Coordinates of C-alpha atoms in Angstrom, one line a residue:
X178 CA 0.0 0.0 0.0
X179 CA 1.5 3.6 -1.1
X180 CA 2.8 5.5 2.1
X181 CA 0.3 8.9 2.7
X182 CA 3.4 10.7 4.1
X183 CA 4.9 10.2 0.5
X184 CA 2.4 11.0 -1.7
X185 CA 1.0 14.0 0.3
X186 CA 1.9 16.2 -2.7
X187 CA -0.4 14.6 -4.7
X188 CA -3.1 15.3 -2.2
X189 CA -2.9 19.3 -2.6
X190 CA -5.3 19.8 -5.2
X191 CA -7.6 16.9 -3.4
X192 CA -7.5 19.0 -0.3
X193 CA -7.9 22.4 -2.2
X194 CA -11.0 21.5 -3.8
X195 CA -12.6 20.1 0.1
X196 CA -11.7 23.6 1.1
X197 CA -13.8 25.1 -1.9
X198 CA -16.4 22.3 -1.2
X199 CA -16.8 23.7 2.3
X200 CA -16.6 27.1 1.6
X201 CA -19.7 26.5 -0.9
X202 CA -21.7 24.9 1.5
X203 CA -21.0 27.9 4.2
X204 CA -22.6 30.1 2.0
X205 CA -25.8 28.1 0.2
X206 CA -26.4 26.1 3.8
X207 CA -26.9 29.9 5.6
X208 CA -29.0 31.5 3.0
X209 CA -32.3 30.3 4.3
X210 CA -31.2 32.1 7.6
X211 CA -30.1 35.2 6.2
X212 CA -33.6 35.4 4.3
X213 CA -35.8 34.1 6.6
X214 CA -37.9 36.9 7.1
X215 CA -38.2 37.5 3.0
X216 CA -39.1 33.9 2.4
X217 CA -41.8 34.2 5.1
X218 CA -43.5 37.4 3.7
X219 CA -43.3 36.1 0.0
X220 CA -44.9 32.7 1.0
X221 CA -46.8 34.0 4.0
X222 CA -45.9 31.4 6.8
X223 CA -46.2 31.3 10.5
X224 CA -42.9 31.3 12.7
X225 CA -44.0 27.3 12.7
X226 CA -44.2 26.6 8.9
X227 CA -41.0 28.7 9.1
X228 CA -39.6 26.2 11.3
X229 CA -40.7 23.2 9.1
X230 CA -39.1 24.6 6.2
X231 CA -35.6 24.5 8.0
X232 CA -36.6 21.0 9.3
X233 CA -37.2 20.0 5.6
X234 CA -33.6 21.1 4.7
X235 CA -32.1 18.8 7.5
X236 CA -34.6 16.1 6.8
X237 CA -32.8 15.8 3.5
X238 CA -29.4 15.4 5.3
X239 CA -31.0 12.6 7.3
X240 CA -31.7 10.8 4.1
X241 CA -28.6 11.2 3.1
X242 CA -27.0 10.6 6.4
X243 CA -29.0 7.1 6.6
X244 CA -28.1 6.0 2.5
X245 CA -24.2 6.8 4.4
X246 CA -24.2 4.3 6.7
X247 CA -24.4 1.6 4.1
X248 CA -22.4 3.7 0.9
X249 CA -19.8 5.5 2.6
X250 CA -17.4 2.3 3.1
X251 CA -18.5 0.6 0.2
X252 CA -19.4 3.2 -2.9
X253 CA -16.5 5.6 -4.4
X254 CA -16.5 8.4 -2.7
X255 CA -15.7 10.5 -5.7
X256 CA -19.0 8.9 -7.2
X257 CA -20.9 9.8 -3.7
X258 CA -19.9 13.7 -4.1
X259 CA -21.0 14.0 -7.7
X260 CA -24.6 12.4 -6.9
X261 CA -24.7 14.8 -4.0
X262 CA -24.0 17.9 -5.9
X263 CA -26.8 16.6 -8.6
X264 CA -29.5 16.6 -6.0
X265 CA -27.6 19.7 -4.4
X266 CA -28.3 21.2 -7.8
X267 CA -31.3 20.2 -8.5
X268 CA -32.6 21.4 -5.2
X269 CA -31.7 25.0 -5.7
X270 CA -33.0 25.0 -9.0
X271 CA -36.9 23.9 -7.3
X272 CA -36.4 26.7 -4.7
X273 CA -35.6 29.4 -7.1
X274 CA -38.6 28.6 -9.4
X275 CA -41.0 27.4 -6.4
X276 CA -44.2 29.4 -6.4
X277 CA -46.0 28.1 -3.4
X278 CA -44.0 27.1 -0.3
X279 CA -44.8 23.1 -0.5
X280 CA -42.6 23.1 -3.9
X281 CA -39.8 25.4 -1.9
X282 CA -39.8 23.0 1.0
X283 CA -39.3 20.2 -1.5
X284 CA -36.8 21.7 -3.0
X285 CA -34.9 22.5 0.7
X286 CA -35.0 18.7 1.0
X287 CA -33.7 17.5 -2.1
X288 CA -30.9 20.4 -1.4
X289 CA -30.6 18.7 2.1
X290 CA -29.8 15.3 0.2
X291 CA -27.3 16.7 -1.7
X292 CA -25.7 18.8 0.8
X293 CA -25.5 15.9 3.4
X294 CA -23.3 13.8 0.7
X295 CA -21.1 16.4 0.3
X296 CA -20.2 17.4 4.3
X297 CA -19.8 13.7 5.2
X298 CA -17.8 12.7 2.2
X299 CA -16.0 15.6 2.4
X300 CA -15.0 14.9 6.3
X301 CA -14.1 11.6 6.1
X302 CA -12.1 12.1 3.1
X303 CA -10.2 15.2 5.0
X304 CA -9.9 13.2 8.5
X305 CA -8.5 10.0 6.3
X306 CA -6.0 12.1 4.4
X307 CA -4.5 13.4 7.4
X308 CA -1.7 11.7 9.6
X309 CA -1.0 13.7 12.5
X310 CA -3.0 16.9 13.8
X311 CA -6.5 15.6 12.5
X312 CA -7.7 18.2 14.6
X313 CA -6.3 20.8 13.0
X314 CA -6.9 19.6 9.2
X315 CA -10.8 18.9 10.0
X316 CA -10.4 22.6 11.8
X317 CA -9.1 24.1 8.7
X318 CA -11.3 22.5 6.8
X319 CA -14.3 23.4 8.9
X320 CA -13.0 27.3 8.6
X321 CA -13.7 28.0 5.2
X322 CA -17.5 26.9 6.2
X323 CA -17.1 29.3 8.4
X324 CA -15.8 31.5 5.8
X325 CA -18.6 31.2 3.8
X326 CA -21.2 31.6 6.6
X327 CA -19.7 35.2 6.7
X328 CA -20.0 35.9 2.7
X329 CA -23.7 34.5 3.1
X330 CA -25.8 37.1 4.9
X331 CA -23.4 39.6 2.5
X332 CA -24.9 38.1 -0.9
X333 CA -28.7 37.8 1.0
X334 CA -28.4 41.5 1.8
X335 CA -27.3 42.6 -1.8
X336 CA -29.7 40.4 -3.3
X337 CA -33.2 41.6 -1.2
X338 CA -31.5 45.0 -2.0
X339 CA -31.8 43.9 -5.7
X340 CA -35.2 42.8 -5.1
X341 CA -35.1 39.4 -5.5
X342 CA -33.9 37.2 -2.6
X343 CA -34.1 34.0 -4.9
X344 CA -31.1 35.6 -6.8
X345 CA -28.9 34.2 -4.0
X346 CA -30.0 30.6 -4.7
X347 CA -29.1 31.4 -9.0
X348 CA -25.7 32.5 -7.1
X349 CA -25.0 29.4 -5.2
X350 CA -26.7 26.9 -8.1
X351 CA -23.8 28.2 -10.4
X352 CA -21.3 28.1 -7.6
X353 CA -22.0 24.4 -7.1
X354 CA -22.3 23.1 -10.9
X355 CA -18.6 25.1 -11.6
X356 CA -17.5 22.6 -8.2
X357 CA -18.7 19.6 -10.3
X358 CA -16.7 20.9 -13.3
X359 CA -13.7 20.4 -10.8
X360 CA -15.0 17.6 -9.3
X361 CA -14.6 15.8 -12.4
X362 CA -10.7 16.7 -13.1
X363 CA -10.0 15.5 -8.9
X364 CA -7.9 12.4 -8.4
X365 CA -9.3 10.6 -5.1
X366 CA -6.2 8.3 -3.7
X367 CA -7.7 4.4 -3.1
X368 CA -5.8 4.6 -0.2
X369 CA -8.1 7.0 1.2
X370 CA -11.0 4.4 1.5
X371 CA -12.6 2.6 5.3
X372 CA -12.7 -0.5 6.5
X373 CA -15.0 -2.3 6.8
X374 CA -14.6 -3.6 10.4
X375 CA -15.8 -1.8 13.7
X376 CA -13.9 -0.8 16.6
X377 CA -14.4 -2.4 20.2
X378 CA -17.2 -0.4 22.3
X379 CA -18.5 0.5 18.4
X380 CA -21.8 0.8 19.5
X381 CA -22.0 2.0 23.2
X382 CA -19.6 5.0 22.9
X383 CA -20.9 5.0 19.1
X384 CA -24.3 6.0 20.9
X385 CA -23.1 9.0 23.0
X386 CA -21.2 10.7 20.6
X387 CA -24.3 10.4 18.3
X388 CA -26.8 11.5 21.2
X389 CA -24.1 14.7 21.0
X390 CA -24.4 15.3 17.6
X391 CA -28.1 15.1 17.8
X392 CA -28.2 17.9 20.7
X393 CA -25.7 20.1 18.7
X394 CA -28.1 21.5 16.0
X395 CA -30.0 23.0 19.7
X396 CA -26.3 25.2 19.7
X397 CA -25.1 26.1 16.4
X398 CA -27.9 25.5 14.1
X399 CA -30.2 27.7 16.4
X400 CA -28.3 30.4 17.0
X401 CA -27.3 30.8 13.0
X402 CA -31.3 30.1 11.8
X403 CA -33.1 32.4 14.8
X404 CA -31.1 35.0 15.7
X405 CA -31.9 37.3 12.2
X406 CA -35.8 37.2 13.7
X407 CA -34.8 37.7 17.1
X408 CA -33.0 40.4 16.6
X409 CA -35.8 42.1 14.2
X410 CA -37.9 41.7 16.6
X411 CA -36.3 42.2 19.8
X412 CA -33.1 44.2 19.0
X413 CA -31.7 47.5 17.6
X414 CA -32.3 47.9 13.5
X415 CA -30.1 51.3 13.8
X416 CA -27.0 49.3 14.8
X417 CA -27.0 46.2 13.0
X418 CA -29.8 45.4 10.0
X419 CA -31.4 42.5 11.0
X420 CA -29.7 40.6 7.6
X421 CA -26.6 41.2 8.6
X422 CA -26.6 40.4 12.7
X423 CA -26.0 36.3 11.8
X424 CA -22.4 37.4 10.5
X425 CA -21.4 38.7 14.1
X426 CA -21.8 35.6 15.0
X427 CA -20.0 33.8 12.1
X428 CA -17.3 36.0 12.3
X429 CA -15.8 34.9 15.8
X430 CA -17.2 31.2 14.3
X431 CA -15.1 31.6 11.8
X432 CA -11.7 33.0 13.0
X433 CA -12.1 30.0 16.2
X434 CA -11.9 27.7 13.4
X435 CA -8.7 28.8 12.4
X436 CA -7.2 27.8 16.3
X437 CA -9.9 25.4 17.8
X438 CA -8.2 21.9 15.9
X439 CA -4.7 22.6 17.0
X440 CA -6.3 23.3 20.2
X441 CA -8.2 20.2 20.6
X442 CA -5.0 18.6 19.2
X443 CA -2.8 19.2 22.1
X444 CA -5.9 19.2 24.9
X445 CA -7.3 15.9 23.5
X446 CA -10.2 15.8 22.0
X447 CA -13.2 14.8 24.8
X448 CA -11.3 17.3 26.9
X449 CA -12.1 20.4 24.8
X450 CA -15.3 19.5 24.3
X451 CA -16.5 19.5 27.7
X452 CA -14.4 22.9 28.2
X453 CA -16.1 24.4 25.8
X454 CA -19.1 23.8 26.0
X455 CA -18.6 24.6 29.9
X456 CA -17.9 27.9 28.6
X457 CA -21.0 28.3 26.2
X458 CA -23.3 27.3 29.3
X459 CA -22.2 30.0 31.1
X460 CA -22.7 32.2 28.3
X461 CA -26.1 31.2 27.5
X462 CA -26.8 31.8 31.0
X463 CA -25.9 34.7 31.4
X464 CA -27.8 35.9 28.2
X465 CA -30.9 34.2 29.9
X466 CA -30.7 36.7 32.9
X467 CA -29.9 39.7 30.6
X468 CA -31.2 39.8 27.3
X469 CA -30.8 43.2 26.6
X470 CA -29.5 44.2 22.6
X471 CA -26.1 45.1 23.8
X472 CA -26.1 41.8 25.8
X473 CA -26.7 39.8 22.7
X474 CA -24.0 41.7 20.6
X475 CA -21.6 41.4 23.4
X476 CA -22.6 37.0 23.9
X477 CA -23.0 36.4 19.9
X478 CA -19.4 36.8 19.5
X479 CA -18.5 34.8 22.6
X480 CA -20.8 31.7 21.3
X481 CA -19.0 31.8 17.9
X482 CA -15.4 31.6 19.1
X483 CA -16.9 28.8 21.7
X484 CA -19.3 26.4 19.3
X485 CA -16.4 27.4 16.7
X486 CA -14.5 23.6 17.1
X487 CA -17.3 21.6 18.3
X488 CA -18.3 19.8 14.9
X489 CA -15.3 19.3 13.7
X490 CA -13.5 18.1 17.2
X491 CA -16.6 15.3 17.0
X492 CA -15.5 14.3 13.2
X493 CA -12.2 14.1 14.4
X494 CA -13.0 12.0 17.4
X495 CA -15.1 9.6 14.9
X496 CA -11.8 8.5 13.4
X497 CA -10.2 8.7 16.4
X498 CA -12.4 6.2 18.1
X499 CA -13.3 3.9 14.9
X500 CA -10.1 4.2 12.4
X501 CA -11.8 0.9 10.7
X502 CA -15.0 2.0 10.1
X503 CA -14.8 6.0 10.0
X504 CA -17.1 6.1 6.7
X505 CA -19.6 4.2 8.7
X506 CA -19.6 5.3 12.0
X507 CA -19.2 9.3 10.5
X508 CA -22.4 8.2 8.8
X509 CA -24.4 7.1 12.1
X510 CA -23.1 10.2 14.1
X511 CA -24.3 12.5 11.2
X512 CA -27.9 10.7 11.2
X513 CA -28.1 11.7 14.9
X514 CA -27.2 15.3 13.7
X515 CA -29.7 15.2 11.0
X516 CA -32.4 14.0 13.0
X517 CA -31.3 16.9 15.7
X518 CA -31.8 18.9 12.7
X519 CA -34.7 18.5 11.7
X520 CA -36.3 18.1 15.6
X521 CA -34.5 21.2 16.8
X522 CA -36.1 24.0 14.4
X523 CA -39.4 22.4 14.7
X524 CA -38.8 22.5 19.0
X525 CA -37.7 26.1 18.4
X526 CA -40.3 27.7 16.0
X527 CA -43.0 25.8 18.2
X528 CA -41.8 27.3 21.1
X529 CA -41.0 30.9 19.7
X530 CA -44.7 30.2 18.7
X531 CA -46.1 30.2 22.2
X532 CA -43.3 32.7 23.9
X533 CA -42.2 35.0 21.3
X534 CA -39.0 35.4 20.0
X535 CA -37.6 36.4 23.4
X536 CA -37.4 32.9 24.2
X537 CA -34.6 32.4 22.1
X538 CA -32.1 32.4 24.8
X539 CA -33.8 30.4 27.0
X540 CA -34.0 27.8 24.2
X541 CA -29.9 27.8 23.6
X542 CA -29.2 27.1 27.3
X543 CA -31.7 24.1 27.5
X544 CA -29.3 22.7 24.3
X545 CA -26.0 23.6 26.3
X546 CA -26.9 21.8 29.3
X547 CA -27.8 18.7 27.3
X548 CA -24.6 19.1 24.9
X549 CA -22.5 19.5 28.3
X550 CA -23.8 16.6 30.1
X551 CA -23.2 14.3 27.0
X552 CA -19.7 15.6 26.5
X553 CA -18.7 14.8 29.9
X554 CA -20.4 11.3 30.1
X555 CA -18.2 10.7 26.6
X556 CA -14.8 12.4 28.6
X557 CA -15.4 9.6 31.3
X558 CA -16.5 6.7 29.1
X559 CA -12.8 7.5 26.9
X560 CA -10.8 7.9 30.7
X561 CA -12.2 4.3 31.7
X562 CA -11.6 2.6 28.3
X563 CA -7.3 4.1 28.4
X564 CA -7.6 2.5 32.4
X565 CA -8.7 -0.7 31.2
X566 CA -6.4 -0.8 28.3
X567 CA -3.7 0.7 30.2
X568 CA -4.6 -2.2 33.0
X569 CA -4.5 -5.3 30.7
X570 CA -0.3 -4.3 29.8
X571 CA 0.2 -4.7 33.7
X572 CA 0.0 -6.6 36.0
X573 CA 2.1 -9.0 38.9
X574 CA 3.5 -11.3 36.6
X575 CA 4.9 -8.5 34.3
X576 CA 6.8 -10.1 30.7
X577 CA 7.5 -9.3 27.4
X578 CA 5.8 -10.3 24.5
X579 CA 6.3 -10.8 20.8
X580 CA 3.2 -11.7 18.6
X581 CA 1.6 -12.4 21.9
X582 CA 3.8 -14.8 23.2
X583 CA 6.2 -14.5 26.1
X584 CA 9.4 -14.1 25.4
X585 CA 10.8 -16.3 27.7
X586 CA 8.6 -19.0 26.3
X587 CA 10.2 -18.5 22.7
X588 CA 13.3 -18.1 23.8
X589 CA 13.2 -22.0 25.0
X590 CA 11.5 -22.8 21.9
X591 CA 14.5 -21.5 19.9
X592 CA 17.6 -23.9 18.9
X593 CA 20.7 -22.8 19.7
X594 CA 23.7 -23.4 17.5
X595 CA 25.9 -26.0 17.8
X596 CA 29.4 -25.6 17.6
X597 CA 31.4 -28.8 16.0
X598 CA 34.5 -29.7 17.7
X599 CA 36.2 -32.5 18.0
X600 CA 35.0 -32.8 21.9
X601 CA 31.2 -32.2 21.1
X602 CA 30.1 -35.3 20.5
X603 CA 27.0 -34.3 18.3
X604 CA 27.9 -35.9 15.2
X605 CA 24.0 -35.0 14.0
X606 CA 24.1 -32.4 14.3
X607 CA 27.7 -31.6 12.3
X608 CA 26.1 -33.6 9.5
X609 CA 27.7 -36.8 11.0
X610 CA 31.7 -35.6 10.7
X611 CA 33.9 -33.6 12.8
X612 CA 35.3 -30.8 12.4

């Protein structure tokens, strides 16, 4: 098999086009956030139908998140990117010529499909190609989401300026079939394939990093989807338009990208988690009890930089904890997330229903003490699996080994030489002469 280290060359324009991949989905995946309030008043929907139209985008990723789980280890994954930017494709091309909001919600899910191809065969591909620092590679590929998250509420602002919000779907339709065009010229190594195997403990700690991933869209997605209404409604137009109060938050989301993997690298990996998401409880909380406008400008930022290496510290733990099976298992966690995804916005825009808007906050901290508690049950479940392996290379009668046996055992299993003289006597043994 062809050494990765060698050949990492040969990955640069692999690893370029991931970046691109990601940046592209950065900008299409925040558009229905950015536009929320223009998609409701041209299809006239409640803060609920709102809310199922987000939760038909993510039930498209659940689709494509459950197909995963059987594809990913088995199917070319070059193959697996180019069906998921026809659907991606084809999804933006039903939303931009949708006239009532059942054919836009179709289209969102069919996107969804598309889009949930892409970010898991995109990760796995990025955490397989790298050899040290996975942290930091997933990280760096997770910034240029961010990246795009920050261009996105830029191109929905010019665009409802224009007159037309759907002109930012034409925008990301074309920016997705020129990523095919590329696509198609891409080598993709065969070393950078799974197994087909699963780890020890695949299904228990399997569980909880899924049951994370399925509270996570309660954090990130949230905040990104709800906080251009919230803050129309509840904050300060004069400061910040209402389009453009999501990129605050990107914006810190974006530059923790940059930092957060080579963090997590050298904290290890179940460690930042529950650190971080430590620190986004106490933020939340704090937003709760104040929830003022200058409170949320001041706490946006401070969410971003702290949500900013979640997702891709929990990538990078997948192949961490399942190096045989990381197509797989990536698949399984990212069905949780999609099924979060498509719960959470239904949760929220029910609730915003009954509260108002102003419940936001309230909504954020109920998702960090769930993402908290999970991350630290995970931090304890990984201590007690390192004791046990840790205990099963010690013990009272303490030997070395070689292809599990003793090596005291082989060494009395191995000949030794026999020197012909004329005293030794083994005549056998020196092929029946002397010396």
């Amino acid at each position: 098999m062809m050494n990765r280290a060698a050949t990492a060359g040969s990955y640069t324009p692999l690893k370029l086009f991931l970046f691109l991949s990601f940046f592209i989905m950065g900008v299409s995946g925040s558009q229905l956030a950015a536009l929320l309030p223009e998609i409701r008043h041209a299809f006239q929907i409640s803060f609920q139908q709102a809310g199922s139209a987000m939760a038909g985008l993510s039930a498209g990723l659940l689709i494509s998140m459950f197909a995963g789980i059987f594809i990913m280890d088995r199917l070319n994954r070059k193959k697996t990117l180019i069906l998921g930017g026809i659907l991606w494709a084809t999804g933006f091309a039903m939303m931009i010529f949708a006239t009532e909001f059942h054919w836009f919600l179709a289209g969102l899910t069919v996107t969804g499909s598309g889009f949930g191809l892409y970010q898991t065969g995109a990760s796995v591909t990025m955490a397989t190609l790298a050899t040290r620092g996975k942290g930091k590679e997933v990280g760096y590929l997770n910034l240029f989401f961010g990246l795009g998250a920050v261009v996105a509420p830029l191109l929905a602002t010019w665009t409802v300026r224009l007159g037309n919000w759907r002109l930012a779907y034409g925008v990301c339709l074309v920016m997705v079939i020129i990523m095919q065009g590329l696509l198609l010229r891409i080598h993709f190594p065969e070393t950078v394939t799974g197994g087909s195997k699963h780890s020890k403990g695949f299904s228990g700690l399997l569980l909880l990093i899924g049951l994370l991933a399925f509270a996570y869209p309660l954090t990130e997605q949230t905040v990104g989807s709800w906080i251009s209404e919230y803050w129309f409604q509840a904050g300060n137009q004069q400061w910040v338009p209402y389009s453009l109060i999501p990129a605050v938050f990107w914006m810190t989301f974006t530059i923790g990208r940059g930092f957060s993997g080579r963090l997590a690298d050298k904290m290890g990996y179940e460690r930042y988690l529950t650190g971080v998401l430590t620190g986004y409880v106490l933020v939340t909380a704090v937003w709760v009890l104040f929830p003022s406008p200058v409170m949320t400008l001041f706490m946006l930022p401070l969410m971003g930089l702290l949500l900013a290496g979640v997702f891709p510290v929990i990538v990078v733990l997948i192949s961490d904890a399942f190096p045989q099976s990381v197509g797989s298992a990536t698949s399984v966690v990212f069905t949780f997330l999609a099924l979060g995804s498509v719960l959470a916005p239904r949760i929220t825009g029910n609730t915003i229903e009954q509260t108002g808007v102003t419940g936001l906050p309230v909504i954020l901290l109920a998702g960090a003490v769930v993402s908290w508690l999970l991350s630290t049950v995970i931090l304890l479940w990984r201590r007690q699996q390192t004791k046990g392996q840790v205990s099963s290379m010690t013990g009272k009668d303490v030997r070395l080994a070689v292809n599990g046996v003793h090596l005291s055992e082989q060494l009395q299993q191995v000949p030794l030489p026999v020197i012909c003289t004329e005293s030794s006597g083994e005549e056998a043994a020196c092929g029946g002469e002397r010396a």
